[in-house]
Amino acid sequence: MKKPSVILAGSFLSILVLAVILVPVLTGDQAYTQNVEAILQSPSRVHWFGTDTLGRDLFMRVLIGARVSLTVGVVCSFLTFLIGLSYGALAGWAEGYVDRALMRFCDIMMAIPSFILVSVLCLSFKLLIPVEDPFWSALWGLCLGISATHWMSMARVTRGMVLEIKRKPFVEAAIALGGTRTHIFIRHILPNILSTILVLVALQIPTNILYESFMSFIGLGVHPPFTSWGILVREGWKTLSSFPHLILFPSMILFLTVWSFHILIDSFRR
Amino acid sequence: MGNFLRFLIKKLIEILASLAVLAALSFLLLKVLPGGPFDEEAALNPLVKETLAARWGLHESLPTQLGKYLLSLIQGDLGISMVHPDQTVVAMIQQDLGNTLMLNFVALVFVIFSAFALSLLSLRFRDGFFEKSVDQLMIAFLSLPSLFWGPLLIYFFGFYFNLLPVAFLTEPKNYILPVLTLSLRPLATLVRLLKTSLHENYNLDYVRTAKAKGVGEWRVLTHHVLRNSLIPFLSYAGPLMVGLLSGSFLVEMLFAVPGLGGQFINALSDRDYTLIVGLTLFYGAMLIVINSLIDLVMRWVDPRMREEV
């Protein structure tokens, strides 16, 4: 028995992903084509979401912007998974002083509001990464900045489970048989903790998408002419009082995406 | 009492160590970031540049510089703003701290009261329409980005119906929209957490006993179940405050609140490194102290925690 909200969320996400991949390929470069004669139009049959201050079709721009937003969401989740897993596994496996020092550092990181951490790191990575192209350096800055600040809860969970599992008889047996640490971790411990960790990884995706939009909104993410949902919201924010559709459509799609992820993850958990 | 003293000393050392790590990290960040304070003046005479560098001790070894930096931190000196050289970072923080604290405090009170009300009510009317709608609503709140919700509120209440002010924090009614924008996501997290812990406690034996004695449903909830659910709530209080403060950056920007959040975002776009690092340290220190205080309160509330030191 599936709930209607789950069906709604699932179909929204799949249509979104399909549209993001296919529609811009089929219709060409509409997201960047400026049209002075059609600026700031309200939603109509030709322009579903209306047009922006330069006469670009907002619907197409939302789809193009989704490419950056969704990529950041998925890539950051994967990076977070790698960092959190290895950090937590190291702490849990080492125990003693190493463990305490590592976890203490984890606590310090968790005590700083993540908004500060993400923005400071996005700025630093963006400036430090030796990539010339402004689009790629911004994208890398976003990915590294977001994932360097969201691995803590994953590390904690991993550490707890590694501590628990490494005392189990089958791990002892593997050690007695001469298994190396990496072998034991990958073949014996990882399969046991993967299902819990994967839920955390999935939960990370909507958070990353939100952070991408926050960062682009305050000017630390990608920059125009490139676009992402954060950039669209930023552009719409300037004309909120007279042309609210410019901010409400992109941010509503952002909300629906994050909501769909939450609904789906919630239904998988049960 | 010796136990308690040991705990206090241990906590104090922990706080100091955390602050030192935080300070060292932020110092390194300051050093690693490209662009020194005097790079802007391209036409600067090399001799002048040299004198400036000597004046600010930029020739000394990194450890010496770090030592001096930590020493000035202990004296409560966060340096001078790079963009506004006539102002110290401490003065800038003092000036705007009030608004941020006030906004976050109001939001915190609102979140705690409505979270307890909602979770108690949904336990009282469990499996009914009320609980189901609270569940759905909380998922929606959880995914409500302030970038969508804030502009939506501003547009409808500020411009369309023209009911509420949408900027600054001058009067009490100015707080309504920013607090609503800020608190829905933390509220959803807290309600979900409280509901789980209330449900767990509700199924325990002492509740059955209380009911068998003839205690009424509401009294069981408020006097028996609620008290025991306060521990998970307390342990979430730290992350709750981190979440609120984190969210208040964008909210302050959206509602033009003259607070630390707006200041931080401005500092980011101005590349005012000393101010950025100063604010990072300030927030970190504040939350490390708050978290330790919460630990103390938990020890006081729950005798079981006093055993494990």
mmCIF file of N, CA and C in Angstrom, chain A residues 166-224:
data_model
loop_
_atom_site.group_PDB
_atom_site.id
_atom_site.type_symbol
_atom_site.label_atom_id
_atom_site.label_comp_id
_atom_site.label_asym_id
_atom_site.label_seq_id
_atom_site.Cartn_x
_atom_site.Cartn_y
_atom_site.Cartn_z
ATOM 1 N N LYS A 166 32.994 -4.474 15.910
ATOM 2 C CA LYS A 166 34.329 -5.085 15.951
ATOM 3 C C LYS A 166 34.497 -6.034 17.136
ATOM 4 N N ARG A 167 33.581 -5.976 18.107
ATOM 5 C CA ARG A 167 33.646 -6.909 19.225
ATOM 6 C C ARG A 167 32.898 -8.209 18.940
ATOM 7 N N LYS A 168 32.218 -8.277 17.824
ATOM 8 C CA LYS A 168 31.426 -9.476 17.514
ATOM 9 C C LYS A 168 32.358 -10.642 17.167
ATOM 10 N N PRO A 169 31.915 -11.857 17.450
ATOM 11 C CA PRO A 169 32.753 -13.041 17.208
ATOM 12 C C PRO A 169 33.232 -13.178 15.772
ATOM 13 N N PHE A 170 32.385 -12.813 14.782
ATOM 14 C CA PHE A 170 32.826 -13.066 13.405
ATOM 15 C C PHE A 170 33.994 -12.164 13.012
ATOM 16 N N VAL A 171 34.078 -10.979 13.648
ATOM 17 C CA VAL A 171 35.234 -10.123 13.371
ATOM 18 C C VAL A 171 36.477 -10.716 14.031
ATOM 19 N N GLU A 172 36.293 -11.178 15.278
ATOM 20 C CA GLU A 172 37.404 -11.834 15.967
ATOM 21 C C GLU A 172 37.926 -13.004 15.136
ATOM 22 N N ALA A 173 36.987 -13.771 14.591
ATOM 23 C CA ALA A 173 37.382 -14.917 13.776
ATOM 24 C C ALA A 173 38.190 -14.462 12.570
ATOM 25 N N ALA A 174 37.721 -13.372 11.935
ATOM 26 C CA ALA A 174 38.438 -12.877 10.761
ATOM 27 C C ALA A 174 39.837 -12.420 11.138
ATOM 28 N N ILE A 175 39.954 -11.775 12.325
ATOM 29 C CA ILE A 175 41.290 -11.349 12.774
ATOM 30 C C ILE A 175 42.169 -12.569 13.013
ATOM 31 N N ALA A 176 41.572 -13.577 13.678
ATOM 32 C CA ALA A 176 42.333 -14.791 13.989
ATOM 33 C C ALA A 176 42.809 -15.481 12.720
ATOM 34 N N LEU A 177 42.020 -15.365 11.656
ATOM 35 C CA LEU A 177 42.404 -16.001 10.397
ATOM 36 C C LEU A 177 43.431 -15.179 9.633
ATOM 37 N N GLY A 178 43.821 -14.048 10.223
ATOM 38 C CA GLY A 178 44.880 -13.256 9.601
ATOM 39 C C GLY A 178 44.396 -12.223 8.617
ATOM 40 N N GLY A 179 43.127 -11.811 8.704
ATOM 41 C CA GLY A 179 42.623 -10.789 7.797
ATOM 42 C C GLY A 179 43.245 -9.436 8.100
ATOM 43 N N THR A 180 43.586 -8.697 7.037
ATOM 44 C CA THR A 180 44.146 -7.364 7.270
ATOM 45 C C THR A 180 43.020 -6.405 7.647
ATOM 46 N N ARG A 181 43.399 -5.226 8.161
ATOM 47 C CA ARG A 181 42.393 -4.269 8.623
ATOM 48 C C ARG A 181 41.450 -3.839 7.503
ATOM 49 N N THR A 182 42.034 -3.489 6.350
ATOM 50 C CA THR A 182 41.190 -3.028 5.248
ATOM 51 C C THR A 182 40.244 -4.141 4.815
ATOM 52 N N HIS A 183 40.777 -5.359 4.749
ATOM 53 C CA HIS A 183 39.941 -6.484 4.338
ATOM 54 C C HIS A 183 38.780 -6.649 5.307
ATOM 55 N N ILE A 184 39.086 -6.630 6.607
ATOM 56 C CA ILE A 184 38.027 -6.818 7.597
ATOM 57 C C ILE A 184 37.008 -5.703 7.513
ATOM 58 N N PHE A 185 37.509 -4.483 7.336
ATOM 59 C CA PHE A 185 36.573 -3.364 7.284
ATOM 60 C C PHE A 185 35.655 -3.477 6.078
ATOM 61 N N ILE A 186 36.259 -3.747 4.907
ATOM 62 C CA ILE A 186 35.445 -3.739 3.694
ATOM 63 C C ILE A 186 34.541 -4.958 3.598
ATOM 64 N N ARG A 187 35.058 -6.134 3.976
ATOM 65 C CA ARG A 187 34.265 -7.348 3.781
ATOM 66 C C ARG A 187 33.363 -7.685 4.963
ATOM 67 N N HIS A 188 33.743 -7.295 6.179
ATOM 68 C CA HIS A 188 32.958 -7.735 7.334
ATOM 69 C C HIS A 188 32.193 -6.625 8.030
ATOM 70 N N ILE A 189 32.831 -5.445 8.163
ATOM 71 C CA ILE A 189 32.145 -4.384 8.906
ATOM 72 C C ILE A 189 31.243 -3.556 7.999
ATOM 73 N N LEU A 190 31.771 -3.165 6.856
ATOM 74 C CA LEU A 190 31.004 -2.299 5.959
ATOM 75 C C LEU A 190 29.614 -2.848 5.604
ATOM 76 N N PRO A 191 29.510 -4.133 5.198
ATOM 77 C CA PRO A 191 28.176 -4.631 4.847
ATOM 78 C C PRO A 191 27.181 -4.520 5.994
ATOM 79 N N ASN A 192 27.681 -4.559 7.226
ATOM 80 C CA ASN A 192 26.772 -4.496 8.362
ATOM 81 C C ASN A 192 26.292 -3.096 8.689
ATOM 82 N N ILE A 193 27.071 -2.094 8.295
ATOM 83 C CA ILE A 193 26.652 -0.745 8.651
ATOM 84 C C ILE A 193 26.095 0.018 7.458
ATOM 85 N N LEU A 194 26.199 -0.575 6.271
ATOM 86 C CA LEU A 194 25.893 0.180 5.064
ATOM 87 C C LEU A 194 24.451 0.671 5.017
ATOM 88 N N SER A 195 23.500 -0.178 5.456
ATOM 89 C CA SER A 195 22.099 0.225 5.302
ATOM 90 C C SER A 195 21.796 1.467 6.128
ATOM 91 N N THR A 196 22.343 1.528 7.348
ATOM 92 C CA THR A 196 22.101 2.713 8.176
ATOM 93 C C THR A 196 22.766 3.934 7.574
ATOM 94 N N ILE A 197 24.014 3.743 7.096
ATOM 95 C CA ILE A 197 24.757 4.878 6.560
ATOM 96 C C ILE A 197 24.070 5.416 5.300
ATOM 97 N N LEU A 198 23.543 4.504 4.473
ATOM 98 C CA LEU A 198 22.958 4.955 3.212
ATOM 99 C C LEU A 198 21.754 5.861 3.434
ATOM 100 N N VAL A 199 20.987 5.606 4.505
ATOM 101 C CA VAL A 199 19.874 6.501 4.812
ATOM 102 C C VAL A 199 20.410 7.901 5.102
ATOM 103 N N LEU A 200 21.504 7.954 5.867
ATOM 104 C CA LEU A 200 22.110 9.257 6.166
ATOM 105 C C LEU A 200 22.601 9.942 4.890
ATOM 106 N N VAL A 201 23.201 9.135 3.995
ATOM 107 C CA VAL A 201 23.696 9.691 2.737
ATOM 108 C C VAL A 201 22.540 10.298 1.946
ATOM 109 N N ALA A 202 21.428 9.546 1.887
ATOM 110 C CA ALA A 202 20.274 10.038 1.143
ATOM 111 C C ALA A 202 19.724 11.300 1.787
ATOM 112 N N LEU A 203 19.677 11.315 3.121
ATOM 113 C CA LEU A 203 19.163 12.493 3.824
ATOM 114 C C LEU A 203 20.034 13.709 3.564
ATOM 115 N N GLN A 204 21.282 13.460 3.221
ATOM 116 C CA GLN A 204 22.220 14.550 2.993
ATOM 117 C C GLN A 204 21.898 15.292 1.691
ATOM 118 N N ILE A 205 21.309 14.580 0.714
ATOM 119 C CA ILE A 205 21.089 15.208 -0.599
ATOM 120 C C ILE A 205 20.242 16.480 -0.502
ATOM 121 N N PRO A 206 19.038 16.426 0.128
ATOM 122 C CA PRO A 206 18.270 17.677 0.205
ATOM 123 C C PRO A 206 19.005 18.786 0.953
ATOM 124 N N THR A 207 19.723 18.429 2.011
ATOM 125 C CA THR A 207 20.486 19.455 2.744
ATOM 126 C C THR A 207 21.502 20.125 1.822
ATOM 127 N N ASN A 208 22.196 19.303 1.027
ATOM 128 C CA ASN A 208 23.189 19.866 0.115
ATOM 129 C C ASN A 208 22.549 20.803 -0.899
ATOM 130 N N ILE A 209 21.391 20.371 -1.437
ATOM 131 C CA ILE A 209 20.717 21.213 -2.422
ATOM 132 C C ILE A 209 20.366 22.557 -1.795
ATOM 133 N N LEU A 210 19.875 22.507 -0.546
ATOM 134 C CA LEU A 210 19.544 23.753 0.140
ATOM 135 C C LEU A 210 20.782 24.613 0.316
ATOM 136 N N TYR A 211 21.880 23.992 0.737
ATOM 137 C CA TYR A 211 23.078 24.793 0.972
ATOM 138 C C TYR A 211 23.617 25.390 -0.309
ATOM 139 N N GLU A 212 23.503 24.641 -1.404
ATOM 140 C CA GLU A 212 23.936 25.205 -2.692
ATOM 141 C C GLU A 212 23.149 26.482 -2.970
ATOM 142 N N SER A 213 21.821 26.428 -2.739
ATOM 143 C CA SER A 213 21.027 27.617 -3.043
ATOM 144 C C SER A 213 21.367 28.754 -2.085
ATOM 145 N N PHE A 214 21.613 28.441 -0.812
ATOM 146 C CA PHE A 214 21.991 29.503 0.128
ATOM 147 C C PHE A 214 23.273 30.183 -0.318
ATOM 148 N N MET A 215 24.271 29.358 -0.675
ATOM 149 C CA MET A 215 25.570 29.912 -1.024
ATOM 150 C C MET A 215 25.481 30.750 -2.294
ATOM 151 N N SER A 216 24.767 30.230 -3.307
ATOM 152 C CA SER A 216 24.639 31.012 -4.531
ATOM 153 C C SER A 216 23.840 32.276 -4.250
ATOM 154 N N PHE A 217 22.890 32.188 -3.324
ATOM 155 C CA PHE A 217 22.064 33.349 -2.995
ATOM 156 C C PHE A 217 22.903 34.472 -2.405
ATOM 157 N N ILE A 218 23.847 34.123 -1.512
ATOM 158 C CA ILE A 218 24.653 35.197 -0.926
ATOM 159 C C ILE A 218 25.895 35.496 -1.763
ATOM 160 N N GLY A 219 26.012 34.861 -2.931
ATOM 161 C CA GLY A 219 27.073 35.250 -3.860
ATOM 162 C C GLY A 219 28.350 34.458 -3.722
ATOM 163 N N LEU A 220 28.296 33.281 -3.077
ATOM 164 C CA LEU A 220 29.513 32.483 -2.935
ATOM 165 C C LEU A 220 29.517 31.265 -3.844
ATOM 166 N N GLY A 221 28.423 31.056 -4.571
ATOM 167 C CA GLY A 221 28.355 29.866 -5.413
ATOM 168 C C GLY A 221 28.714 30.212 -6.845
ATOM 169 N N VAL A 222 27.973 29.621 -7.789
ATOM 170 C CA VAL A 222 28.210 29.944 -9.188
ATOM 171 C C VAL A 222 27.761 31.378 -9.437
ATOM 172 N N HIS A 223 28.313 31.982 -10.455
ATOM 173 C CA HIS A 223 27.967 33.367 -10.757
ATOM 174 C C HIS A 223 27.260 33.454 -12.095
ATOM 175 N N PRO A 224 26.357 34.429 -12.281
ATOM 176 C CA PRO A 224 25.796 34.644 -13.608
ATOM 177 C C PRO A 224 26.933 34.901 -14.588
#
